[in-house]
Amino acid sequence: MREVAVIGVSMIKFGRYPDRSVQELGAQAGLEALKDCGVEMKAVEALYSGNLYQTSGSGQRILQQMGQTGIPVVNVANACATGSTAFREAYFAIASGAYDMVLAIGSEQMGKQGLLGSGGDPATSPEGRVGSYIMPSVFGMAGMEHSRAYGTQQEHFALASVKNHFHSTQNPLAQYQKESPLDEVLNSRTIAYPNTLLMCCPTGDGAAAAVLCSMDKARQYTTQPIKVAASVLTSDPYTDRDLTLPDISTLTRNAAKIAYEQAGLGPEDLSQVELHDCFATAELLHYENLGLCADGEAGKHVASGAPWINNRIPTKYEEDIAPLQDKTYQPRSKAVVNASGGLLSKGHPLGATGVANIAEIVWHLRGQAGNRQVEGSKVGLAHVIGLASACTINILQK
Amino acid sequence: MAEAATATPETRPLVPHLKLGETRDQDYLAGSRCQNCGTLYVGPRQFCAKCSSQGPFATERLSSNGEVYVWSIIHQSRPGIPTPYIAAVVDLPEGVAVNANILGVEPKPENMHFGMKVKMETEKVSEDREGNSYIAYHFVPA
Ligand SMILES: [Zn+2]
Protein backbone atom coordinates (compact mmCIF):
# COMPACT_ATOMS: atom_id res chain seq x y z
CA MET A 1 0.00 0.00 0.00
CA ARG A 2 1.27 3.48 -0.93
CA GLU A 3 1.25 6.54 1.30
CA VAL A 4 -1.72 8.78 0.53
CA ALA A 5 -1.94 12.57 0.87
CA VAL A 6 -4.85 14.99 1.04
CA ILE A 7 -3.78 17.99 -1.04
CA GLY A 8 -6.97 19.99 -1.47
CA VAL A 9 -10.13 20.47 0.60
CA SER A 10 -13.26 22.58 0.65
CA MET A 11 -16.55 22.94 2.44
CA ILE A 12 -19.46 25.17 1.59
CA LYS A 13 -21.20 26.78 4.56
CA PHE A 14 -23.77 24.37 5.98
CA GLY A 15 -27.31 25.74 6.06
CA ARG A 16 -30.38 25.84 3.85
CA TYR A 17 -30.18 26.20 0.08
CA PRO A 18 -33.77 25.82 -1.13
CA ASP A 19 -32.94 27.56 -4.44
CA ARG A 20 -29.95 25.38 -5.36
CA SER A 21 -29.78 21.73 -6.35
CA VAL A 22 -27.70 19.27 -4.38
CA GLN A 23 -25.50 18.61 -7.42
CA GLU A 24 -24.73 22.33 -7.61
CA LEU A 25 -23.68 22.26 -3.96
CA GLY A 26 -21.51 19.18 -4.62
CA ALA A 27 -19.97 20.66 -7.78
CA GLN A 28 -19.10 23.89 -6.02
CA ALA A 29 -17.35 21.96 -3.26
CA GLY A 30 -15.51 19.83 -5.83
CA LEU A 31 -14.30 22.80 -7.88
CA GLU A 32 -13.19 24.69 -4.76
CA ALA A 33 -11.19 21.68 -3.54
CA LEU A 34 -9.47 21.44 -6.95
CA LYS A 35 -8.73 25.17 -6.84
CA ASP A 36 -7.33 24.75 -3.32
CA CYS A 37 -4.51 22.59 -4.76
CA GLY A 38 -4.34 23.90 -8.32
CA VAL A 39 -5.43 20.61 -9.89
CA GLU A 40 -7.40 20.64 -13.14
CA MET A 41 -10.58 18.59 -13.50
CA LYS A 42 -8.96 16.67 -16.38
CA ALA A 43 -6.28 15.37 -13.98
CA VAL A 44 -8.89 13.69 -11.76
CA GLU A 45 -9.03 9.96 -12.45
CA ALA A 46 -12.06 8.91 -10.38
CA LEU A 47 -14.84 10.38 -8.23
CA TYR A 48 -16.22 8.92 -5.00
CA SER A 49 -19.53 10.61 -4.20
CA GLY A 50 -21.20 10.33 -0.81
CA ASN A 51 -24.90 11.21 -0.65
CA LEU A 52 -27.63 9.53 1.36
CA TYR A 53 -31.02 10.90 0.30
CA GLN A 54 -30.32 11.16 -3.46
CA THR A 55 -27.67 8.43 -3.70
CA SER A 56 -28.26 6.88 -7.10
CA GLY A 57 -26.31 8.82 -9.71
CA SER A 58 -25.33 11.57 -7.26
CA GLY A 59 -21.73 11.68 -8.49
CA GLN A 60 -22.66 11.62 -12.16
CA ARG A 61 -25.05 14.55 -11.61
CA ILE A 62 -22.21 16.45 -9.91
CA LEU A 63 -19.92 15.77 -12.90
CA GLN A 64 -22.66 17.05 -15.24
CA GLN A 65 -22.11 20.35 -13.42
CA MET A 66 -18.35 20.43 -12.88
CA GLY A 67 -16.88 18.49 -15.80
CA GLN A 68 -18.02 15.41 -17.69
CA THR A 69 -14.65 13.86 -18.34
CA GLY A 70 -15.93 10.29 -18.48
CA ILE A 71 -14.09 9.10 -15.37
CA PRO A 72 -15.41 6.26 -13.20
CA VAL A 73 -17.86 7.35 -10.52
CA VAL A 74 -18.71 5.37 -7.39
CA ASN A 75 -21.80 6.46 -5.44
CA VAL A 76 -21.68 5.70 -1.75
CA ALA A 77 -24.41 5.46 0.90
CA ASN A 78 -23.52 4.41 4.44
CA ALA A 79 -25.88 6.18 6.86
CA CYS A 80 -24.22 9.15 8.61
CA ALA A 81 -20.81 7.70 7.64
CA THR A 82 -21.63 8.19 3.94
CA GLY A 83 -19.14 10.99 3.22
CA SER A 84 -16.36 9.44 5.28
CA THR A 85 -16.88 6.08 3.55
CA ALA A 86 -16.56 7.84 0.17
CA PHE A 87 -13.31 9.38 1.46
CA ARG A 88 -12.08 5.95 2.53
CA GLU A 89 -12.84 4.47 -0.91
CA ALA A 90 -10.87 7.34 -2.44
CA TYR A 91 -8.02 6.60 -0.03
CA PHE A 92 -7.91 2.94 -1.11
CA ALA A 93 -7.99 3.92 -4.78
CA ILE A 94 -4.71 5.79 -4.28
CA ALA A 95 -3.17 3.45 -1.69
CA SER A 96 -3.67 0.43 -3.96
CA GLY A 97 -1.91 2.14 -6.84
CA ALA A 98 -5.00 2.06 -9.06
CA TYR A 99 -5.03 5.85 -9.46
CA ASP A 100 -2.74 8.79 -8.67
CA MET A 101 -5.36 11.55 -8.27
CA VAL A 102 -8.98 11.20 -7.13
CA LEU A 103 -11.75 13.32 -5.73
CA ALA A 104 -14.13 12.59 -2.83
CA ILE A 105 -17.27 14.72 -2.54
CA GLY A 106 -19.90 14.52 0.17
CA SER A 107 -23.20 16.31 -0.40
CA GLU A 108 -26.68 16.40 1.06
CA GLN A 109 -29.88 18.38 0.81
CA MET A 110 -32.17 17.60 3.71
CA GLY A 111 -34.45 20.60 3.39
CA LYS A 112 -37.06 20.53 6.10
CA GLN A 113 -37.03 16.74 6.26
CA GLY A 114 -35.83 15.80 9.68
CA LEU A 115 -34.16 12.73 11.10
CA LEU A 116 -37.47 11.38 12.36
CA GLY A 117 -38.82 10.03 9.05
CA SER A 118 -42.47 9.35 8.29
CA GLY A 119 -42.63 5.82 9.73
CA GLY A 120 -45.24 4.47 7.33
CA ASP A 121 -48.88 3.70 8.19
CA PRO A 122 -49.62 5.21 11.62
CA ALA A 123 -52.01 2.32 12.42
CA THR A 124 -49.24 -0.28 12.29
CA SER A 125 -46.24 1.75 13.53
CA PRO A 126 -44.72 0.58 16.82
CA GLU A 127 -43.18 4.02 17.45
CA GLY A 128 -44.52 5.47 20.68
CA ARG A 129 -46.54 2.33 21.41
CA VAL A 130 -43.85 -0.30 21.79
CA GLY A 131 -40.94 1.92 22.79
CA SER A 132 -39.11 4.31 20.54
CA TYR A 133 -36.85 3.81 17.56
CA ILE A 134 -36.21 7.38 16.45
CA MET A 135 -32.66 8.79 16.57
CA PRO A 136 -33.24 11.18 19.48
CA SER A 137 -34.49 8.25 21.55
CA VAL A 138 -31.56 6.00 20.66
CA PHE A 139 -29.06 8.66 21.68
CA GLY A 140 -31.07 9.68 24.73
CA MET A 141 -30.96 6.09 25.95
CA ALA A 142 -27.25 5.78 25.08
CA GLY A 143 -26.66 8.71 27.42
CA MET A 144 -28.86 7.12 30.08
CA GLU A 145 -26.79 3.94 29.83
CA HIS A 146 -23.75 6.07 30.75
CA SER A 147 -25.71 7.66 33.61
CA ARG A 148 -26.69 4.20 34.83
CA ALA A 149 -23.08 2.98 34.80
CA TYR A 150 -21.32 6.12 36.09
CA GLY A 151 -23.88 8.55 37.47
CA THR A 152 -23.32 11.06 34.67
CA GLN A 153 -25.74 13.99 34.96
CA GLN A 154 -27.69 15.85 32.30
CA GLU A 155 -25.49 18.90 33.06
CA HIS A 156 -22.35 17.01 32.00
CA PHE A 157 -23.87 16.05 28.67
CA ALA A 158 -25.06 19.64 28.21
CA LEU A 159 -21.47 20.90 28.49
CA ALA A 160 -20.64 19.26 25.14
CA SER A 161 -23.28 21.50 23.61
CA VAL A 162 -22.02 24.60 25.44
CA LYS A 163 -18.48 23.88 24.20
CA ASN A 164 -19.38 23.17 20.59
CA HIS A 165 -21.66 26.18 20.26
CA PHE A 166 -18.84 28.30 21.73
CA HIS A 167 -16.35 26.87 19.21
CA SER A 168 -18.72 27.50 16.30
CA THR A 169 -18.72 31.26 16.92
CA GLN A 170 -15.29 31.27 15.25
CA ASN A 171 -16.31 29.12 12.28
CA PRO A 172 -17.84 31.17 9.47
CA LEU A 173 -18.84 27.93 7.67
CA ALA A 174 -20.96 26.65 10.59
CA GLN A 175 -24.75 26.58 10.18
CA TYR A 176 -25.10 28.32 13.57
CA GLN A 177 -22.55 30.64 15.16
CA LYS A 178 -24.35 31.44 18.37
CA GLU A 179 -23.19 30.78 21.91
CA SER A 180 -25.44 28.77 24.22
CA PRO A 181 -24.52 29.04 27.91
CA LEU A 182 -25.32 26.11 30.21
CA ASP A 183 -28.65 27.42 31.54
CA GLU A 184 -29.86 28.10 27.99
CA VAL A 185 -28.99 24.55 26.91
CA LEU A 186 -30.70 23.02 29.95
CA ASN A 187 -33.76 25.26 29.66
CA SER A 188 -34.41 24.64 25.98
CA ARG A 189 -37.28 22.18 25.49
CA THR A 190 -36.62 18.48 26.00
CA ILE A 191 -36.54 16.39 22.81
CA ALA A 192 -35.63 13.00 24.28
CA TYR A 193 -34.39 13.07 27.85
CA PRO A 194 -31.62 13.89 28.69
CA ASN A 195 -31.12 15.72 25.37
CA THR A 196 -32.77 19.11 24.98
CA LEU A 197 -33.25 20.92 21.66
CA LEU A 198 -29.81 22.55 21.89
CA MET A 199 -28.26 19.12 22.53
CA CYS A 200 -29.50 17.82 19.13
CA CYS A 201 -27.81 18.62 15.83
CA PRO A 202 -29.79 20.61 13.27
CA THR A 203 -30.69 19.31 9.80
CA GLY A 204 -29.49 21.18 6.75
CA ASP A 205 -27.86 21.22 3.34
CA GLY A 206 -24.19 21.28 2.46
CA ALA A 207 -21.24 19.80 0.64
CA ALA A 208 -17.52 19.24 1.15
CA ALA A 209 -14.73 17.79 -0.97
CA ALA A 210 -11.20 16.44 -0.74
CA VAL A 211 -8.55 15.84 -3.38
CA LEU A 212 -6.35 12.83 -2.65
CA CYS A 213 -3.12 11.88 -4.38
CA SER A 214 -0.12 9.64 -3.87
CA MET A 215 2.38 11.14 -1.41
CA ASP A 216 5.21 10.92 -3.94
CA LYS A 217 3.30 13.24 -6.30
CA ALA A 218 1.76 15.48 -3.63
CA ARG A 219 4.60 18.00 -3.46
CA GLN A 220 4.06 18.95 -7.10
CA TYR A 221 0.82 20.58 -5.94
CA THR A 222 1.32 21.73 -2.37
CA THR A 223 4.00 22.52 0.17
CA GLN A 224 1.77 21.09 2.91
CA PRO A 225 0.57 17.60 1.94
CA ILE A 226 -1.43 15.98 4.74
CA LYS A 227 -0.79 12.28 5.25
CA VAL A 228 -3.67 9.86 5.76
CA ALA A 229 -2.14 7.88 8.63
CA ALA A 230 -5.14 5.58 9.12
CA SER A 231 -8.49 4.96 7.43
CA VAL A 232 -10.82 2.48 9.10
CA LEU A 233 -14.42 1.31 8.74
CA THR A 234 -16.31 -1.02 11.09
CA SER A 235 -19.86 -2.27 11.65
CA ASP A 236 -21.58 -3.57 14.79
CA PRO A 237 -20.40 -6.83 16.24
CA TYR A 238 -23.18 -8.94 17.81
CA THR A 239 -24.14 -7.80 21.29
CA ASP A 240 -26.75 -9.09 23.72
CA ARG A 241 -29.12 -6.16 23.38
CA ASP A 242 -28.69 -6.19 19.62
CA LEU A 243 -31.54 -4.52 17.76
CA THR A 244 -33.12 -3.36 21.00
CA LEU A 245 -30.62 -0.69 22.02
CA PRO A 246 -28.32 0.18 19.11
CA ASP A 247 -24.75 0.04 20.33
CA ILE A 248 -22.84 3.16 19.24
CA SER A 249 -19.79 2.33 21.33
CA THR A 250 -18.37 -1.08 20.43
CA LEU A 251 -17.90 -0.36 16.73
CA THR A 252 -16.23 2.95 17.58
CA ARG A 253 -13.90 1.22 20.05
CA ASN A 254 -13.04 -1.41 17.45
CA ALA A 255 -12.38 1.25 14.82
CA ALA A 256 -10.22 3.30 17.21
CA LYS A 257 -8.09 0.30 18.12
CA ILE A 258 -7.39 -0.52 14.46
CA ALA A 259 -6.80 3.14 13.55
CA TYR A 260 -4.28 3.73 16.35
CA GLU A 261 -2.42 0.57 15.30
CA GLN A 262 -2.39 1.61 11.64
CA ALA A 263 -1.11 5.08 12.48
CA GLY A 264 1.34 3.91 15.15
CA LEU A 265 -0.16 6.58 17.41
CA GLY A 266 -2.30 6.72 20.53
CA PRO A 267 -4.93 9.08 21.90
CA GLU A 268 -2.21 11.00 23.78
CA ASP A 269 -0.63 11.93 20.41
CA LEU A 270 -3.77 13.62 19.03
CA SER A 271 -3.84 17.41 18.76
CA GLN A 272 -7.51 17.41 17.92
CA VAL A 273 -10.56 15.30 17.16
CA GLU A 274 -13.69 15.94 15.11
CA LEU A 275 -16.13 13.36 16.51
CA HIS A 276 -19.74 12.47 15.82
CA ASP A 277 -21.72 14.65 18.24
CA CYS A 278 -25.11 14.18 16.57
CA PHE A 279 -26.47 14.49 20.12
CA ALA A 280 -24.62 15.88 23.15
CA THR A 281 -24.84 12.51 24.92
CA ALA A 282 -22.90 10.90 22.04
CA GLU A 283 -19.95 13.25 22.42
CA LEU A 284 -19.27 12.12 25.98
CA LEU A 285 -19.53 8.44 25.10
CA HIS A 286 -17.04 8.90 22.28
CA TYR A 287 -14.42 10.53 24.57
CA GLU A 288 -14.20 7.14 26.21
CA ASN A 289 -14.64 5.12 23.02
CA LEU A 290 -11.71 6.95 21.42
CA GLY A 291 -9.59 6.65 24.57
CA LEU A 292 -9.38 10.40 25.27
CA CYS A 293 -10.25 9.60 28.89
CA ALA A 294 -10.79 6.50 31.00
CA ASP A 295 -14.21 4.79 31.09
CA GLY A 296 -16.62 6.70 33.30
CA GLU A 297 -14.62 9.95 33.23
CA ALA A 298 -16.25 11.67 30.25
CA GLY A 299 -18.22 14.07 32.44
CA LYS A 300 -15.08 15.11 34.31
CA HIS A 301 -13.21 15.35 31.02
CA VAL A 302 -15.53 17.87 29.40
CA ALA A 303 -15.79 19.87 32.64
CA SER A 304 -11.98 19.95 33.03
CA GLY A 305 -11.58 22.15 29.98
CA ALA A 306 -9.30 19.65 28.17
CA PRO A 307 -11.40 19.24 24.99
CA TRP A 308 -12.06 22.99 24.68
CA ILE A 309 -9.98 25.22 22.37
CA ASN A 310 -6.84 26.30 24.31
CA ASN A 311 -7.58 23.41 26.71
CA ARG A 312 -9.48 25.61 29.09
CA ILE A 313 -12.99 26.74 29.99
CA PRO A 314 -13.63 30.32 28.81
CA THR A 315 -13.58 32.72 31.79
CA LYS A 316 -17.24 33.72 31.33
CA TYR A 317 -18.35 30.08 31.83
CA GLU A 318 -16.06 29.25 34.77
CA GLU A 319 -18.65 29.98 37.44
CA ASP A 320 -21.34 27.85 35.71
CA ILE A 321 -19.04 24.91 35.23
CA ALA A 322 -17.10 24.94 38.54
CA PRO A 323 -19.70 22.81 40.41
CA LEU A 324 -19.35 20.09 37.75
CA GLN A 325 -15.56 19.93 37.98
CA ASP A 326 -13.29 17.49 39.76
CA LYS A 327 -10.19 19.56 40.54
CA THR A 328 -8.06 16.45 40.95
CA TYR A 329 -8.89 15.16 37.44
CA GLN A 330 -5.89 14.74 35.11
CA PRO A 331 -6.88 14.43 31.42
CA ARG A 332 -5.29 11.56 29.49
CA SER A 333 -5.59 13.42 26.21
CA LYS A 334 -5.56 17.16 25.58
CA ALA A 335 -7.01 16.76 22.10
CA VAL A 336 -9.36 19.63 21.33
CA VAL A 337 -12.71 18.14 20.38
CA ASN A 338 -14.94 19.60 17.67
CA ALA A 339 -13.12 22.90 17.15
CA SER A 340 -15.43 23.37 14.15
CA GLY A 341 -18.50 23.54 16.37
CA GLY A 342 -19.27 19.89 15.75
CA LEU A 343 -22.48 18.53 14.30
CA LEU A 344 -24.34 20.29 17.13
CA SER A 345 -23.58 23.75 15.74
CA LYS A 346 -21.70 23.36 12.45
CA GLY A 347 -24.62 21.25 11.23
CA HIS A 348 -25.04 17.72 9.87
CA PRO A 349 -26.03 17.40 6.21
CA LEU A 350 -25.61 13.61 6.35
CA GLY A 351 -23.52 12.86 3.25
CA ALA A 352 -21.38 15.98 3.60
CA THR A 353 -20.42 15.53 7.26
CA GLY A 354 -17.66 12.94 6.86
CA VAL A 355 -15.78 14.92 4.22
CA ALA A 356 -16.29 18.23 6.07
CA ASN A 357 -14.54 16.71 9.11
CA ILE A 358 -11.54 15.91 6.93
CA ALA A 359 -11.50 19.49 5.59
CA GLU A 360 -11.63 20.92 9.11
CA ILE A 361 -8.66 18.89 10.29
CA VAL A 362 -6.65 19.66 7.15
CA TRP A 363 -7.13 23.39 7.73
CA HIS A 364 -5.86 23.09 11.31
CA LEU A 365 -2.86 20.98 10.28
CA ARG A 366 -1.99 23.65 7.69
CA GLY A 367 -2.49 26.46 10.23
CA GLN A 368 -5.38 27.92 8.22
CA ALA A 369 -8.23 27.63 10.73
CA GLY A 370 -8.43 31.31 11.64
CA ASN A 371 -9.60 32.25 15.12
CA ARG A 372 -10.46 28.66 16.03
CA GLN A 373 -6.98 27.37 15.13
CA VAL A 374 -5.75 24.59 17.43
CA GLU A 375 -2.23 25.90 18.06
CA GLY A 376 0.50 23.69 16.66
CA SER A 377 -1.89 20.96 15.56
CA LYS A 378 0.08 17.99 14.25
CA VAL A 379 -2.34 15.04 14.28
CA GLY A 380 -6.12 15.05 13.92
CA LEU A 381 -8.68 12.27 14.12
CA ALA A 382 -12.03 12.38 12.30
CA HIS A 383 -14.75 10.05 13.58
CA VAL A 384 -18.19 9.42 12.15
CA ILE A 385 -20.83 6.92 13.15
CA GLY A 386 -24.00 5.97 11.34
CA LEU A 387 -26.67 3.85 12.96
CA ALA A 388 -27.38 0.35 11.74
CA SER A 389 -24.30 0.56 11.46
CA ALA A 390 -21.08 2.11 10.21
CA CYS A 391 -18.16 3.78 11.94
CA THR A 392 -15.25 5.45 10.19
CA ILE A 393 -12.07 6.80 11.71
CA ASN A 394 -9.53 8.68 9.63
CA ILE A 395 -6.30 9.93 11.22
CA LEU A 396 -4.57 12.79 9.42
CA GLN A 397 -1.00 13.82 10.10
CA LYS A 398 1.10 16.83 9.13
CA MET B 1 -59.90 -12.38 -11.17
CA ALA B 2 -61.29 -13.57 -7.89
CA GLU B 3 -64.08 -11.53 -6.42
CA ALA B 4 -62.96 -9.04 -3.80
CA ALA B 5 -63.50 -10.98 -0.62
CA THR B 6 -65.21 -9.20 2.24
CA ALA B 7 -62.47 -10.18 4.67
CA THR B 8 -63.43 -10.55 8.30
CA PRO B 9 -61.42 -7.99 10.28
CA GLU B 10 -58.60 -9.63 12.21
CA THR B 11 -56.98 -8.98 15.54
CA ARG B 12 -53.22 -8.80 14.96
CA PRO B 13 -50.15 -8.22 17.11
CA LEU B 14 -48.46 -4.85 16.37
CA VAL B 15 -45.00 -6.45 16.56
CA PRO B 16 -43.96 -9.97 15.55
CA HIS B 17 -42.60 -10.94 18.99
CA LEU B 18 -46.03 -10.57 20.61
CA LYS B 19 -48.19 -13.74 20.54
CA LEU B 20 -51.89 -13.28 21.07
CA GLY B 21 -54.01 -15.58 23.25
CA GLU B 22 -57.80 -15.93 23.36
CA THR B 23 -58.00 -13.06 25.82
CA ARG B 24 -55.60 -10.23 26.52
CA ASP B 25 -54.38 -11.77 29.78
CA GLN B 26 -53.15 -14.78 27.76
CA ASP B 27 -50.92 -12.69 25.44
CA TYR B 28 -47.18 -13.27 25.77
CA LEU B 29 -43.81 -12.33 24.30
CA ALA B 30 -42.00 -15.02 22.31
CA GLY B 31 -38.36 -15.66 21.56
CA SER B 32 -36.42 -17.98 19.26
CA ARG B 33 -33.45 -19.99 20.48
CA CYS B 34 -30.73 -21.04 18.04
CA GLN B 35 -30.38 -24.80 18.35
CA ASN B 36 -26.80 -24.59 17.11
CA CYS B 37 -25.29 -22.09 19.59
CA GLY B 38 -28.06 -21.49 22.13
CA THR B 39 -28.42 -17.74 21.49
CA LEU B 40 -31.91 -16.49 22.34
CA TYR B 41 -33.52 -13.82 20.14
CA VAL B 42 -36.67 -11.79 20.68
CA GLY B 43 -39.23 -12.69 18.00
CA PRO B 44 -38.97 -15.02 15.01
CA ARG B 45 -35.57 -15.65 13.41
CA GLN B 46 -34.37 -17.61 10.37
CA PHE B 47 -30.61 -17.14 10.70
CA CYS B 48 -28.24 -16.64 13.62
CA ALA B 49 -26.18 -13.41 13.70
CA LYS B 50 -23.93 -14.90 16.35
CA CYS B 51 -22.97 -18.31 14.87
CA SER B 52 -24.07 -17.73 11.25
CA SER B 53 -26.11 -20.97 11.22
CA GLN B 54 -29.53 -21.38 9.64
CA GLY B 55 -30.88 -22.62 12.95
CA PRO B 56 -33.18 -24.40 13.46
CA PHE B 57 -34.81 -22.17 16.08
CA ALA B 58 -37.10 -23.27 18.88
CA THR B 59 -39.85 -20.88 19.98
CA GLU B 60 -39.81 -20.02 23.69
CA ARG B 61 -42.27 -18.14 25.82
CA LEU B 62 -40.64 -15.13 27.52
CA SER B 63 -41.42 -13.82 30.98
CA SER B 64 -43.90 -10.98 31.38
CA ASN B 65 -41.91 -9.55 34.29
CA GLY B 66 -38.76 -7.52 33.73
CA GLU B 67 -36.55 -4.65 34.86
CA VAL B 68 -36.00 -1.28 33.23
CA TYR B 69 -32.45 -1.18 31.85
CA VAL B 70 -32.53 2.36 30.42
CA TRP B 71 -35.25 4.84 29.52
CA SER B 72 -35.84 8.19 27.88
CA ILE B 73 -38.79 10.52 27.81
CA ILE B 74 -39.72 11.41 24.26
CA HIS B 75 -41.19 14.90 23.83
CA GLN B 76 -40.92 15.13 20.05
CA SER B 77 -41.76 12.19 17.82
CA ARG B 78 -43.07 11.47 14.35
CA PRO B 79 -46.13 13.40 13.17
CA GLY B 80 -49.36 12.13 14.75
CA ILE B 81 -47.75 10.33 17.68
CA PRO B 82 -48.89 11.75 21.03
CA THR B 83 -46.10 12.91 23.37
CA PRO B 84 -44.62 12.80 25.91
CA TYR B 85 -44.10 9.09 26.49
CA ILE B 86 -41.59 6.99 28.35
CA ALA B 87 -39.60 4.70 26.05
CA ALA B 88 -37.53 2.04 27.73
CA VAL B 89 -35.39 -1.00 27.17
CA VAL B 90 -36.68 -3.71 29.50
CA ASP B 91 -34.44 -6.64 30.44
CA LEU B 92 -36.23 -9.98 30.77
CA PRO B 93 -35.01 -12.77 33.07
CA GLU B 94 -34.26 -14.98 30.04
CA GLY B 95 -31.34 -12.65 29.20
CA VAL B 96 -32.94 -10.76 26.33
CA ALA B 97 -34.29 -7.23 26.18
CA VAL B 98 -37.30 -5.61 24.53
CA ASN B 99 -38.27 -2.07 23.64
CA ALA B 100 -41.42 -0.89 25.39
CA ASN B 101 -43.42 2.06 26.54
CA ILE B 102 -43.77 2.42 30.29
CA LEU B 103 -47.32 3.35 31.31
CA GLY B 104 -48.87 3.87 34.71
CA VAL B 105 -46.47 6.64 35.74
CA GLU B 106 -46.40 10.27 34.70
CA PRO B 107 -43.62 10.76 32.11
CA LYS B 108 -41.18 12.71 34.27
CA PRO B 109 -37.53 11.82 35.03
CA GLU B 110 -38.15 11.74 38.79
CA ASN B 111 -40.67 8.92 38.36
CA MET B 112 -38.22 6.60 36.64
CA HIS B 113 -35.24 4.66 37.94
CA PHE B 114 -32.80 2.11 36.59
CA GLY B 115 -33.67 -1.44 37.55
CA MET B 116 -37.35 -0.57 38.16
CA LYS B 117 -39.46 -3.77 38.30
CA VAL B 118 -42.13 -3.81 35.62
CA LYS B 119 -44.86 -6.11 34.38
CA MET B 120 -46.21 -6.57 30.85
CA GLU B 121 -49.78 -5.80 29.79
CA THR B 122 -51.39 -5.66 26.35
CA GLU B 123 -54.20 -3.64 24.82
CA LYS B 124 -55.68 -2.65 21.47
CA VAL B 125 -53.86 0.46 20.21
CA SER B 126 -55.10 1.01 16.66
CA GLU B 127 -57.24 -0.06 13.75
CA ASP B 128 -56.31 0.12 10.05
CA ARG B 129 -58.58 1.09 7.12
CA GLU B 130 -59.74 -2.51 6.64
CA GLY B 131 -60.91 -2.63 10.23
CA ASN B 132 -58.13 -4.89 11.52
CA SER B 133 -57.28 -4.31 15.18
CA TYR B 134 -53.70 -4.09 16.46
CA ILE B 135 -52.63 -5.23 19.89
CA ALA B 136 -49.48 -3.82 21.51
CA TYR B 137 -47.72 -4.57 24.76
CA HIS B 138 -46.39 -2.08 27.31
CA PHE B 139 -45.03 -2.38 30.83
CA VAL B 140 -46.34 -0.90 34.07
CA PRO B 141 -44.62 -0.74 37.48
CA ALA B 142 -44.89 -4.20 39.09
ZN1 LIG C 1 -26.52 -19.54 16.68
PDB file of C-alpha atoms and ligand atoms in Angstrom, chain B residues 34-39 41 48-53 55 57, ligand 1:
ATOM      1  CA  CYS B  34     -30.732 -21.043  18.035  1.00  0.00           C
ATOM      2  CA  GLN B  35     -30.380 -24.803  18.345  1.00  0.00           C
ATOM      3  CA  ASN B  36     -26.804 -24.591  17.111  1.00  0.00           C
ATOM      4  CA  CYS B  37     -25.286 -22.094  19.590  1.00  0.00           C
ATOM      5  CA  GLY B  38     -28.057 -21.488  22.129  1.00  0.00           C
ATOM      6  CA  THR B  39     -28.424 -17.736  21.489  1.00  0.00           C
ATOM      7  CA  TYR B  41     -33.518 -13.819  20.142  1.00  0.00           C
ATOM      8  CA  CYS B  48     -28.238 -16.635  13.621  1.00  0.00           C
ATOM      9  CA  ALA B  49     -26.184 -13.405  13.695  1.00  0.00           C
ATOM     10  CA  LYS B  50     -23.933 -14.901  16.349  1.00  0.00           C
ATOM     11  CA  CYS B  51     -22.972 -18.305  14.870  1.00  0.00           C
ATOM     12  CA  SER B  52     -24.074 -17.731  11.248  1.00  0.00           C
ATOM     13  CA  SER B  53     -26.106 -20.974  11.220  1.00  0.00           C
ATOM     14  CA  GLY B  55     -30.878 -22.617  12.948  1.00  0.00           C
ATOM     15  CA  PHE B  57     -34.812 -22.168  16.077  1.00  0.00           C
TER      16      PHE B  57
HETATM   17 ZN    ZN C   1     -26.519 -19.542  16.682  1.00  0.00          ZN
END
